[in-house]
Amino acid sequence: MNVYDGWRIAAMLEHHGMQRTDEISDADIIILNTCAVRAKATDKVFSALGRIRRAKKKSALFGIVGCVARESGTDAFRRIPDLNFVLGPQSYHKLPQILENPDAKLFNIDLGGLEKFDELPQMEKSPTVAYIPIQEGCNHVCTYCIVPYTRGREISRKFDDCVRDTIHAANTGAIEICFLGQNVNGYKYTDENGTTYRLSDLIKQAAKIESVKRIRFTSSYPTEMTDDLIEMFATEPKLLPFLNMPIQSGSQNVLTRMNRPYSLELYTDIIHKLRIARPDIQISSDFIVGFPGESDKDFEQTMRIAEQIKYINSYSFKYSPRPHTAAALMPDQIPENIKAERLAKLDTYLNEVQREFNISCIDKTFECLLEGPDKTGQHLIYRTPYMQQCIVTKSDNTPAPILTKITITAANKASLRGKFAD
Ligand code: SAH
């Protein structure tokens, strides 16, 4: 979501005649797009702001946009008095005001809704992988999560607007469409005729576009995984056989205290149905360890569920208490060393499964999408249908095919190596 917001901000400033630079000391405006989901991300923002302040031209404008702006509010100006702007995740379209009036401080952390989508100019050229936001905010009030506070209540965008943006992305270069939302599979829009559209309807529309070859969506909430959506995995070949569906914990007790009121049976049942619909599907998850009150036994249950599902790729985090959340006030916070121990144990296991899956891909051939050259310029980086990074040696001067069959020749935990299939 932040990558998408970053593109829109860059495109908007280009529209105002600005150009990108990699040098802080060259820049006339420096914008930090920020994430507040864990304390570490927020802390990094303020240390980065300190560095930027020292490295930038004296006249350059600088500020923050996104969730840390929303979370810290006017306190950001108190911490860094020469900041020029602080704009929340739904107000960054107001950024050009600072170009018109550079001497005034610009501050807006309102949660208005979808205004930004209408006010921003369309991007002239889409990246090969186009993110299409179909929803803002989230209505699941998970007790650890700051998102409902920073990005507000859940609003699904109009179906026609999502389709229009998808077509525009396809017409300007997108090959892969990734629908975005905090609770993306809960997408629901009812138009003035009373017709309700779901994510499965958006997938069907995107699949009809000839130049769109791959479709995915992130991130999903287990109970929103309705049968119409599961069915898409059986009937729509453009939908990639890969799904991120965070479980967070394998303990029913912990899930209840996280206010994620789904049963583990329901979760494993959905995975079972998905595997029947699409036998080659693979699943990834997010995990939080050390949630308040998590016992050794609770944590062992998380290990058991990981062993049962065999996620091929996961994001795991130590629980981080966040302002405005219920869990931060729970009495039985887990000591840092226990959180670290549990995370190390879970990560060791998840990494091993990931490595095994990558190795099982050797000698298989996948249709892969070009991401670009690597840092050395000697190799090309592709993405498999499971989002694995696959490195291919560049062949002399022939242009690299954008979507092509690649046979996997070697693998480790982090990536694959491959060659163009004959
Ligand atoms: N709706 C998104 C949430 C984005 S945050 C989703 O469900 O994926 C991405 C991940 O960060 C969450 O899935 C969760 O695993 C993790 N996370 C969120 N709040 C956290 C916190 N307070 N401490 C540690 N990890 C957290």
mmCIF file of C-alpha atoms in Angstrom, residues 3-390:
data_model
loop_
_atom_site.group_PDB
_atom_site.id
_atom_site.type_symbol
_atom_site.label_atom_id
_atom_site.label_comp_id
_atom_site.label_asym_id
_atom_site.label_seq_id
_atom_site.Cartn_x
_atom_site.Cartn_y
_atom_site.Cartn_z
ATOM 1 C CA VAL A 3 4.609 1.514 -2.409
ATOM 2 C CA TYR A 4 1.432 2.442 -4.273
ATOM 3 C CA ASP A 5 1.045 5.697 -2.305
ATOM 4 C CA GLY A 6 4.692 6.478 -3.079
ATOM 5 C CA TRP A 7 4.124 6.080 -6.815
ATOM 6 C CA ARG A 8 1.101 8.339 -6.725
ATOM 7 C CA ILE A 9 3.023 11.008 -4.821
ATOM 8 C CA ALA A 10 5.933 10.818 -7.268
ATOM 9 C CA ALA A 11 3.569 10.991 -10.285
ATOM 10 C CA MET A 12 1.765 13.963 -8.745
ATOM 11 C CA LEU A 13 5.004 15.886 -8.219
ATOM 12 C CA GLU A 14 6.160 15.070 -11.747
ATOM 13 C CA HIS A 15 2.873 16.572 -12.882
ATOM 14 C CA HIS A 16 3.997 19.732 -11.113
ATOM 15 C CA GLY A 17 7.212 19.766 -13.130
ATOM 16 C CA MET A 18 9.486 18.104 -10.583
ATOM 17 C CA GLN A 19 12.047 15.385 -11.291
ATOM 18 C CA ARG A 20 13.305 12.516 -9.179
ATOM 19 C CA THR A 21 16.754 12.545 -7.656
ATOM 20 C CA ASP A 22 18.613 9.982 -5.571
ATOM 21 C CA GLU A 23 20.693 12.663 -3.837
ATOM 22 C CA ILE A 24 19.191 14.214 -0.736
ATOM 23 C CA SER A 25 21.485 17.235 -1.159
ATOM 24 C CA ASP A 26 20.037 17.882 -4.671
ATOM 25 C CA ALA A 27 16.373 17.657 -3.714
ATOM 26 C CA ASP A 28 14.031 20.643 -3.440
ATOM 27 C CA ILE A 29 11.445 18.561 -1.610
ATOM 28 C CA ILE A 30 11.940 15.409 0.493
ATOM 29 C CA ILE A 31 8.972 13.308 1.525
ATOM 30 C CA LEU A 32 9.145 10.389 3.887
ATOM 31 C CA ASN A 33 6.244 8.032 3.350
ATOM 32 C CA THR A 34 5.828 6.233 6.634
ATOM 33 C CA CYS A 35 4.470 3.083 8.321
ATOM 34 C CA ALA A 36 3.294 2.991 11.940
ATOM 35 C CA VAL A 37 2.391 -0.684 12.243
ATOM 36 C CA ARG A 38 5.252 -1.514 14.605
ATOM 37 C CA ALA A 39 7.192 0.789 16.955
ATOM 38 C CA LYS A 40 10.473 0.096 15.143
ATOM 39 C CA ALA A 41 9.131 1.543 11.875
ATOM 40 C CA THR A 42 8.011 4.709 13.663
ATOM 41 C CA ASP A 43 11.340 5.118 15.447
ATOM 42 C CA LYS A 44 13.217 4.798 12.167
ATOM 43 C CA VAL A 45 11.203 7.695 10.735
ATOM 44 C CA PHE A 46 12.402 10.125 13.368
ATOM 45 C CA SER A 47 16.048 9.080 13.124
ATOM 46 C CA ALA A 48 15.823 9.344 9.312
ATOM 47 C CA LEU A 49 14.298 12.813 9.613
ATOM 48 C CA GLY A 50 17.265 13.851 11.738
ATOM 49 C CA ARG A 51 19.682 12.616 9.053
ATOM 50 C CA ILE A 52 17.724 14.258 6.227
ATOM 51 C CA ARG A 53 17.650 17.551 8.091
ATOM 52 C CA ARG A 54 21.430 17.633 8.207
ATOM 53 C CA ALA A 55 21.996 16.456 4.608
ATOM 54 C CA LYS A 56 19.422 18.524 2.748
ATOM 55 C CA LYS A 57 19.803 21.930 1.088
ATOM 56 C CA LYS A 58 18.788 24.692 3.459
ATOM 57 C CA SER A 59 15.951 25.791 1.183
ATOM 58 C CA ALA A 60 14.593 22.267 0.614
ATOM 59 C CA LEU A 61 11.152 21.451 1.972
ATOM 60 C CA PHE A 62 10.814 18.256 3.967
ATOM 61 C CA GLY A 63 8.119 16.389 5.786
ATOM 62 C CA ILE A 64 6.286 13.160 6.428
ATOM 63 C CA VAL A 65 3.202 11.586 4.928
ATOM 64 C CA GLY A 66 1.388 8.381 5.844
ATOM 65 C CA CYS A 67 0.600 6.604 9.061
ATOM 66 C CA VAL A 68 3.347 8.063 11.291
ATOM 67 C CA ALA A 69 2.122 11.533 10.326
ATOM 68 C CA ARG A 70 -1.371 10.522 11.379
ATOM 69 C CA GLU A 71 -0.151 8.891 14.575
ATOM 70 C CA SER A 72 2.210 11.613 15.782
ATOM 71 C CA GLY A 73 0.085 14.578 14.643
ATOM 72 C CA THR A 74 1.388 18.001 15.700
ATOM 73 C CA ASP A 75 3.892 16.273 17.979
ATOM 74 C CA ALA A 76 6.000 15.722 14.837
ATOM 75 C CA PHE A 77 6.499 19.530 14.567
ATOM 76 C CA ARG A 78 7.470 19.648 18.231
ATOM 77 C CA ARG A 79 10.099 16.915 17.736
ATOM 78 C CA ILE A 80 11.464 18.374 14.475
ATOM 79 C CA PRO A 81 10.487 22.072 14.440
ATOM 80 C CA ASP A 82 11.726 22.818 10.918
ATOM 81 C CA LEU A 83 9.500 20.163 9.302
ATOM 82 C CA ASN A 84 7.395 21.786 6.573
ATOM 83 C CA PHE A 85 4.530 19.308 6.308
ATOM 84 C CA VAL A 86 2.798 16.444 8.101
ATOM 85 C CA LEU A 87 0.086 14.738 6.033
ATOM 86 C CA GLY A 88 -1.838 11.574 6.938
ATOM 87 C CA PRO A 89 -2.433 8.634 4.579
ATOM 88 C CA GLN A 90 -5.635 10.149 3.226
ATOM 89 C CA SER A 91 -4.348 13.697 2.746
ATOM 90 C CA TYR A 92 -1.195 13.374 0.680
ATOM 91 C CA HIS A 93 -2.990 14.726 -2.401
ATOM 92 C CA LYS A 94 -2.784 18.108 -0.619
ATOM 93 C CA LEU A 95 1.021 18.075 -0.967
ATOM 94 C CA PRO A 96 1.145 20.556 -3.911
ATOM 95 C CA GLN A 97 -0.152 23.248 -1.511
ATOM 96 C CA ILE A 98 3.280 23.321 0.073
ATOM 97 C CA LEU A 99 4.839 24.100 -3.320
ATOM 98 C CA GLU A 100 2.485 27.084 -3.693
ATOM 99 C CA ASN A 101 3.001 28.306 -0.180
ATOM 100 C CA PRO A 102 6.373 27.040 1.067
ATOM 101 C CA ASP A 103 6.529 29.352 4.074
ATOM 102 C CA ALA A 104 3.395 27.970 5.726
ATOM 103 C CA LYS A 105 3.348 24.715 7.667
ATOM 104 C CA LEU A 106 1.041 22.180 6.021
ATOM 105 C CA PHE A 107 -0.798 19.861 8.379
ATOM 106 C CA ASN A 108 -3.681 17.497 7.716
ATOM 107 C CA ILE A 109 -4.331 14.126 9.295
ATOM 108 C CA ASP A 110 -8.074 13.899 8.610
ATOM 109 C CA LEU A 111 -9.674 10.631 7.692
ATOM 110 C CA GLY A 112 -11.979 11.752 4.930
ATOM 111 C CA GLY A 113 -12.299 8.645 2.824
ATOM 112 C CA LEU A 114 -11.643 8.323 -0.849
ATOM 113 C CA GLU A 115 -11.021 11.934 -1.854
ATOM 114 C CA LYS A 116 -7.355 11.315 -2.666
ATOM 115 C CA PHE A 117 -8.184 8.798 -5.391
ATOM 116 C CA ASP A 118 -10.330 11.330 -7.252
ATOM 117 C CA GLU A 119 -7.983 14.255 -6.856
ATOM 118 C CA LEU A 120 -4.759 12.607 -7.945
ATOM 119 C CA PRO A 121 -3.821 12.728 -11.617
ATOM 120 C CA GLN A 122 -3.747 9.319 -13.359
ATOM 121 C CA MET A 123 -0.263 7.921 -13.822
ATOM 122 C CA GLU A 124 0.914 8.211 -17.420
ATOM 123 C CA LYS A 125 2.731 4.907 -17.403
ATOM 124 C CA SER A 126 1.969 1.934 -15.218
ATOM 125 C CA PRO A 127 4.655 -0.337 -13.799
ATOM 126 C CA THR A 128 4.380 -3.978 -15.016
ATOM 127 C CA VAL A 129 2.879 -4.853 -11.655
ATOM 128 C CA ALA A 130 0.076 -2.390 -11.003
ATOM 129 C CA TYR A 131 -1.325 -2.013 -7.516
ATOM 130 C CA ILE A 132 -4.999 -1.123 -7.604
ATOM 131 C CA PRO A 133 -6.332 0.004 -4.217
ATOM 132 C CA ILE A 134 -9.964 -1.038 -3.940
ATOM 133 C CA GLN A 135 -10.509 -0.142 -0.318
ATOM 134 C CA GLU A 136 -9.264 2.182 2.422
ATOM 135 C CA GLY A 137 -9.138 1.461 6.147
ATOM 136 C CA CYS A 138 -10.258 -1.611 8.058
ATOM 137 C CA ASN A 139 -13.247 -2.563 10.216
ATOM 138 C CA HIS A 140 -11.647 -5.536 11.944
ATOM 139 C CA VAL A 141 -10.528 -4.092 15.210
ATOM 140 C CA CYS A 142 -7.687 -6.523 15.943
ATOM 141 C CA THR A 143 -6.551 -5.518 19.422
ATOM 142 C CA TYR A 144 -2.864 -5.179 18.424
ATOM 143 C CA CYS A 145 -3.415 -3.156 15.265
ATOM 144 C CA ILE A 146 -3.055 0.580 14.746
ATOM 145 C CA VAL A 147 -4.424 0.510 11.159
ATOM 146 C CA PRO A 148 -8.071 1.319 12.049
ATOM 147 C CA TYR A 149 -6.735 4.407 13.829
ATOM 148 C CA THR A 150 -4.276 5.517 11.130
ATOM 149 C CA ARG A 151 -6.248 4.599 8.014
ATOM 150 C CA GLY A 152 -9.759 4.802 9.445
ATOM 151 C CA ARG A 153 -12.948 2.844 8.913
ATOM 152 C CA GLU A 154 -13.217 0.505 5.974
ATOM 153 C CA ILE A 155 -14.585 1.990 2.755
ATOM 154 C CA SER A 156 -14.749 0.055 -0.510
ATOM 155 C CA ARG A 157 -14.215 2.149 -3.633
ATOM 156 C CA LYS A 158 -16.861 2.214 -6.357
ATOM 157 C CA PHE A 159 -16.737 -0.872 -8.547
ATOM 158 C CA ASP A 160 -16.639 1.232 -11.736
ATOM 159 C CA ASP A 161 -13.702 3.270 -10.401
ATOM 160 C CA CYS A 162 -11.729 0.108 -9.609
ATOM 161 C CA VAL A 163 -12.456 -1.285 -13.091
ATOM 162 C CA ARG A 164 -11.539 2.042 -14.710
ATOM 163 C CA ASP A 165 -8.196 2.140 -12.848
ATOM 164 C CA THR A 166 -7.494 -1.490 -13.813
ATOM 165 C CA ILE A 167 -8.162 -0.783 -17.494
ATOM 166 C CA HIS A 168 -6.048 2.364 -17.344
ATOM 167 C CA ALA A 169 -3.161 0.412 -15.771
ATOM 168 C CA ALA A 170 -3.447 -2.311 -18.428
ATOM 169 C CA ASN A 171 -3.531 0.263 -21.248
ATOM 170 C CA THR A 172 -0.397 1.926 -19.932
ATOM 171 C CA GLY A 173 1.784 -1.135 -19.410
ATOM 172 C CA ALA A 174 0.527 -3.336 -16.555
ATOM 173 C CA ILE A 175 0.782 -7.116 -17.035
ATOM 174 C CA GLU A 176 0.010 -8.060 -13.450
ATOM 175 C CA ILE A 177 -2.804 -6.557 -11.388
ATOM 176 C CA CYS A 178 -2.590 -6.657 -7.610
ATOM 177 C CA PHE A 179 -5.766 -5.559 -5.853
ATOM 178 C CA LEU A 180 -4.995 -3.868 -2.558
ATOM 179 C CA GLY A 181 -6.858 -3.437 0.687
ATOM 180 C CA GLN A 182 -6.284 -4.015 4.392
ATOM 181 C CA ASN A 183 -9.201 -6.435 4.250
ATOM 182 C CA VAL A 184 -9.156 -6.887 0.510
ATOM 183 C CA ASN A 185 -11.332 -9.994 0.289
ATOM 184 C CA GLY A 186 -14.006 -8.146 2.278
ATOM 185 C CA TYR A 187 -14.416 -5.741 -0.684
ATOM 186 C CA LYS A 188 -18.105 -4.962 -1.069
ATOM 187 C CA TYR A 189 -19.699 -2.206 -3.091
ATOM 188 C CA THR A 190 -23.409 -1.757 -3.751
ATOM 189 C CA ASP A 191 -24.289 0.592 -6.612
ATOM 190 C CA GLU A 192 -27.365 2.806 -7.013
ATOM 191 C CA ASN A 193 -29.319 -0.078 -8.640
ATOM 192 C CA GLY A 194 -28.741 -2.244 -5.591
ATOM 193 C CA THR A 195 -26.224 -4.558 -7.291
ATOM 194 C CA THR A 196 -23.484 -5.681 -4.915
ATOM 195 C CA TYR A 197 -19.980 -6.322 -6.237
ATOM 196 C CA ARG A 198 -17.346 -8.430 -4.489
ATOM 197 C CA LEU A 199 -13.657 -9.054 -5.081
ATOM 198 C CA SER A 200 -14.542 -12.040 -7.282
ATOM 199 C CA ASP A 201 -16.373 -9.632 -9.645
ATOM 200 C CA LEU A 202 -13.299 -7.439 -9.889
ATOM 201 C CA ILE A 203 -11.114 -10.462 -10.646
ATOM 202 C CA LYS A 204 -13.502 -11.496 -13.441
ATOM 203 C CA GLN A 205 -13.367 -8.006 -14.960
ATOM 204 C CA ALA A 206 -9.577 -7.838 -14.782
ATOM 205 C CA ALA A 207 -9.255 -11.318 -16.329
ATOM 206 C CA LYS A 208 -11.235 -10.176 -19.379
ATOM 207 C CA ILE A 209 -8.506 -7.684 -20.275
ATOM 208 C CA GLU A 210 -6.297 -9.366 -22.858
ATOM 209 C CA SER A 211 -3.017 -7.710 -21.798
ATOM 210 C CA VAL A 212 -3.510 -8.595 -18.124
ATOM 211 C CA LYS A 213 -1.821 -11.968 -17.578
ATOM 212 C CA ARG A 214 -1.577 -12.291 -13.813
ATOM 213 C CA ILE A 215 -3.921 -11.277 -11.010
ATOM 214 C CA ARG A 216 -3.456 -11.367 -7.250
ATOM 215 C CA PHE A 217 -4.700 -9.543 -4.155
ATOM 216 C CA THR A 218 -3.500 -8.714 -0.670
ATOM 217 C CA SER A 219 -4.153 -8.866 2.267
ATOM 218 C CA SER A 220 -6.921 -11.275 3.154
ATOM 219 C CA TYR A 221 -8.885 -11.854 6.325
ATOM 220 C CA PRO A 222 -9.826 -15.522 6.894
ATOM 221 C CA THR A 223 -13.584 -15.169 7.404
ATOM 222 C CA GLU A 224 -13.963 -13.057 4.250
ATOM 223 C CA MET A 225 -12.707 -15.949 2.103
ATOM 224 C CA THR A 226 -16.140 -16.633 0.654
ATOM 225 C CA ASP A 227 -16.988 -19.510 -1.702
ATOM 226 C CA ASP A 228 -17.286 -17.237 -4.773
ATOM 227 C CA LEU A 229 -13.679 -16.176 -4.182
ATOM 228 C CA ILE A 230 -12.419 -19.718 -3.535
ATOM 229 C CA GLU A 231 -14.166 -20.736 -6.766
ATOM 230 C CA MET A 232 -12.103 -18.122 -8.645
ATOM 231 C CA PHE A 233 -8.976 -20.167 -7.913
ATOM 232 C CA ALA A 234 -10.586 -23.097 -9.739
ATOM 233 C CA THR A 235 -11.975 -21.201 -12.708
ATOM 234 C CA GLU A 236 -9.684 -18.259 -13.382
ATOM 235 C CA PRO A 237 -6.235 -19.307 -14.629
ATOM 236 C CA LYS A 238 -4.917 -15.725 -14.523
ATOM 237 C CA LEU A 239 -5.376 -15.678 -10.754
ATOM 238 C CA LEU A 240 -1.992 -16.716 -9.360
ATOM 239 C CA PRO A 241 -1.881 -19.916 -7.251
ATOM 240 C CA PHE A 242 -0.559 -18.021 -4.252
ATOM 241 C CA LEU A 243 -2.415 -16.461 -1.338
ATOM 242 C CA ASN A 244 -1.341 -14.496 1.720
ATOM 243 C CA MET A 245 -3.882 -15.266 4.436
ATOM 244 C CA PRO A 246 -2.517 -14.226 7.839
ATOM 245 C CA ILE A 247 -3.356 -16.532 10.734
ATOM 246 C CA GLN A 248 -1.323 -14.508 13.320
ATOM 247 C CA SER A 249 -1.454 -17.267 15.989
ATOM 248 C CA GLY A 250 -2.235 -20.971 16.239
ATOM 249 C CA SER A 251 -3.805 -20.605 19.689
ATOM 250 C CA GLN A 252 -7.539 -20.187 19.925
ATOM 251 C CA ASN A 253 -7.108 -18.263 23.207
ATOM 252 C CA VAL A 254 -4.672 -15.817 21.708
ATOM 253 C CA LEU A 255 -6.863 -15.331 18.625
ATOM 254 C CA THR A 256 -9.790 -14.476 20.872
ATOM 255 C CA ARG A 257 -7.745 -11.897 22.750
ATOM 256 C CA MET A 258 -6.496 -10.523 19.426
ATOM 257 C CA ASN A 259 -10.177 -10.055 18.536
ATOM 258 C CA ARG A 260 -9.775 -12.329 15.559
ATOM 259 C CA PRO A 261 -12.833 -14.438 16.295
ATOM 260 C CA TYR A 262 -12.410 -17.249 13.756
ATOM 261 C CA SER A 263 -11.937 -20.843 14.743
ATOM 262 C CA LEU A 264 -8.802 -22.705 13.717
ATOM 263 C CA GLU A 265 -11.111 -25.295 12.105
ATOM 264 C CA LEU A 266 -12.633 -22.628 9.912
ATOM 265 C CA TYR A 267 -9.162 -21.447 8.871
ATOM 266 C CA THR A 268 -7.880 -24.930 8.028
ATOM 267 C CA ASP A 269 -11.156 -25.706 6.292
ATOM 268 C CA ILE A 270 -10.693 -22.732 3.965
ATOM 269 C CA ILE A 271 -7.166 -23.882 3.157
ATOM 270 C CA HIS A 272 -8.544 -27.335 2.419
ATOM 271 C CA LYS A 273 -11.171 -25.905 0.046
ATOM 272 C CA LEU A 274 -8.563 -23.738 -1.659
ATOM 273 C CA ARG A 275 -6.335 -26.762 -2.218
ATOM 274 C CA ILE A 276 -9.218 -28.659 -3.786
ATOM 275 C CA ALA A 277 -10.060 -25.664 -5.998
ATOM 276 C CA ARG A 278 -6.441 -25.194 -7.064
ATOM 277 C CA PRO A 279 -4.192 -28.180 -6.270
ATOM 278 C CA ASP A 280 -0.977 -26.198 -6.931
ATOM 279 C CA ILE A 281 -1.937 -23.333 -4.591
ATOM 280 C CA GLN A 282 0.562 -22.243 -1.921
ATOM 281 C CA ILE A 283 -0.181 -20.156 1.131
ATOM 282 C CA SER A 284 1.729 -17.537 3.058
ATOM 283 C CA SER A 285 0.940 -16.042 6.455
ATOM 284 C CA ASP A 286 1.760 -13.318 8.924
ATOM 285 C CA PHE A 287 2.497 -14.271 12.532
ATOM 286 C CA ILE A 288 2.728 -12.287 15.740
ATOM 287 C CA VAL A 289 4.619 -13.929 18.612
ATOM 288 C CA GLY A 290 4.640 -12.767 22.203
ATOM 289 C CA PHE A 291 1.147 -11.279 22.174
ATOM 290 C CA PRO A 292 0.147 -10.316 25.770
ATOM 291 C CA GLY A 293 -0.612 -13.443 27.792
ATOM 292 C CA GLU A 294 0.820 -15.873 25.190
ATOM 293 C CA SER A 295 1.934 -18.931 27.160
ATOM 294 C CA ASP A 296 4.527 -21.523 26.093
ATOM 295 C CA LYS A 297 1.608 -23.775 25.239
ATOM 296 C CA ASP A 298 -0.043 -21.086 23.083
ATOM 297 C CA PHE A 299 3.219 -20.587 21.241
ATOM 298 C CA GLU A 300 3.618 -24.340 20.692
ATOM 299 C CA GLN A 301 0.188 -24.290 19.048
ATOM 300 C CA THR A 302 1.473 -21.660 16.622
ATOM 301 C CA MET A 303 4.378 -23.991 15.782
ATOM 302 C CA ARG A 304 1.885 -26.862 15.239
ATOM 303 C CA ILE A 305 -0.278 -24.850 12.830
ATOM 304 C CA ALA A 306 2.810 -23.762 10.895
ATOM 305 C CA GLU A 307 3.821 -27.438 10.610
ATOM 306 C CA GLN A 308 0.341 -28.403 9.513
ATOM 307 C CA ILE A 309 -0.133 -25.766 6.801
ATOM 308 C CA LYS A 310 3.454 -25.549 5.534
ATOM 309 C CA TYR A 311 3.434 -21.916 4.504
ATOM 310 C CA ILE A 312 5.935 -21.323 1.723
ATOM 311 C CA ASN A 313 6.635 -17.782 2.757
ATOM 312 C CA SER A 314 5.719 -15.800 5.847
ATOM 313 C CA TYR A 315 6.193 -12.594 7.734
ATOM 314 C CA SER A 316 6.671 -13.032 11.445
ATOM 315 C CA PHE A 317 6.936 -10.325 14.047
ATOM 316 C CA LYS A 318 7.435 -9.808 17.750
ATOM 317 C CA TYR A 319 4.336 -8.216 19.198
ATOM 318 C CA SER A 320 4.853 -4.454 19.377
ATOM 319 C CA PRO A 321 2.553 -2.423 21.662
ATOM 320 C CA ARG A 322 0.970 0.413 19.683
ATOM 321 C CA PRO A 323 -0.778 3.587 20.803
ATOM 322 C CA HIS A 324 -4.591 3.618 20.486
ATOM 323 C CA THR A 325 -4.806 -0.195 20.684
ATOM 324 C CA ALA A 326 -6.429 -2.367 23.356
ATOM 325 C CA ALA A 327 -3.607 -4.918 23.563
ATOM 326 C CA ALA A 328 -1.087 -2.247 24.580
ATOM 327 C CA LEU A 329 -3.087 -1.867 27.809
ATOM 328 C CA MET A 330 -3.308 -5.590 28.582
ATOM 329 C CA PRO A 331 -1.528 -6.378 31.852
ATOM 330 C CA ASP A 332 0.363 -9.562 30.946
ATOM 331 C CA GLN A 333 2.929 -8.196 28.459
ATOM 332 C CA ILE A 334 5.597 -10.743 27.472
ATOM 333 C CA PRO A 335 9.269 -9.922 28.230
ATOM 334 C CA GLU A 336 11.395 -8.995 25.224
ATOM 335 C CA ASN A 337 13.792 -11.961 25.603
ATOM 336 C CA ILE A 338 10.930 -14.477 25.453
ATOM 337 C CA LYS A 339 9.470 -12.768 22.389
ATOM 338 C CA ALA A 340 12.895 -12.921 20.729
ATOM 339 C CA GLU A 341 13.344 -16.614 21.610
ATOM 340 C CA ARG A 342 9.940 -17.543 20.205
ATOM 341 C CA LEU A 343 10.471 -15.523 17.062
ATOM 342 C CA ALA A 344 13.837 -17.202 16.431
ATOM 343 C CA LYS A 345 12.268 -20.650 16.848
ATOM 344 C CA LEU A 346 9.353 -19.895 14.527
ATOM 345 C CA ASP A 347 11.583 -18.230 11.935
ATOM 346 C CA THR A 348 13.993 -21.173 11.877
ATOM 347 C CA TYR A 349 11.116 -23.474 11.059
ATOM 348 C CA LEU A 350 9.454 -21.152 8.501
ATOM 349 C CA ASN A 351 12.762 -20.586 6.732
ATOM 350 C CA GLU A 352 13.373 -24.315 6.509
ATOM 351 C CA VAL A 353 9.972 -24.907 4.888
ATOM 352 C CA GLN A 354 10.591 -22.030 2.495
ATOM 353 C CA ARG A 355 13.974 -23.510 1.532
ATOM 354 C CA GLU A 356 12.424 -26.955 1.005
ATOM 355 C CA PHE A 357 9.693 -25.511 -1.185
ATOM 356 C CA ASN A 358 12.224 -23.556 -3.243
ATOM 357 C CA ILE A 359 14.315 -26.707 -3.718
ATOM 358 C CA SER A 360 11.217 -28.659 -4.770
ATOM 359 C CA CYS A 361 10.884 -26.174 -7.659
ATOM 360 C CA ILE A 362 14.161 -27.297 -9.261
ATOM 361 C CA ASP A 363 13.598 -28.682 -12.797
ATOM 362 C CA LYS A 364 10.071 -27.242 -12.883
ATOM 363 C CA THR A 365 9.127 -24.653 -15.480
ATOM 364 C CA PHE A 366 7.057 -21.586 -14.563
ATOM 365 C CA GLU A 367 5.799 -18.615 -16.468
ATOM 366 C CA CYS A 368 7.632 -15.719 -14.831
ATOM 367 C CA LEU A 369 7.297 -11.950 -14.939
ATOM 368 C CA LEU A 370 10.297 -9.673 -15.442
ATOM 369 C CA GLU A 371 11.019 -7.331 -12.563
ATOM 370 C CA GLY A 372 14.197 -5.786 -13.929
ATOM 371 C CA PRO A 373 17.979 -6.151 -13.943
ATOM 372 C CA ASP A 374 19.816 -6.901 -10.704
ATOM 373 C CA LYS A 375 22.314 -4.451 -9.185
ATOM 374 C CA THR A 376 25.221 -5.750 -11.256
ATOM 375 C CA GLY A 377 23.275 -5.429 -14.508
ATOM 376 C CA GLN A 378 24.458 -8.918 -15.490
ATOM 377 C CA HIS A 379 21.360 -10.772 -14.385
ATOM 378 C CA LEU A 380 17.631 -10.412 -14.733
ATOM 379 C CA ILE A 381 15.208 -10.781 -11.868
ATOM 380 C CA TYR A 382 11.915 -12.524 -12.551
ATOM 381 C CA ARG A 383 8.976 -13.384 -10.272
ATOM 382 C CA THR A 384 7.469 -16.852 -10.362
ATOM 383 C CA PRO A 385 3.708 -17.352 -9.847
ATOM 384 C CA TYR A 386 4.571 -17.896 -6.150
ATOM 385 C CA MET A 387 6.339 -14.517 -6.004
ATOM 386 C CA GLN A 388 9.725 -16.172 -5.578
ATOM 387 C CA GLN A 389 12.609 -14.182 -6.939
ATOM 388 C CA CYS A 390 14.261 -16.012 -9.841
#
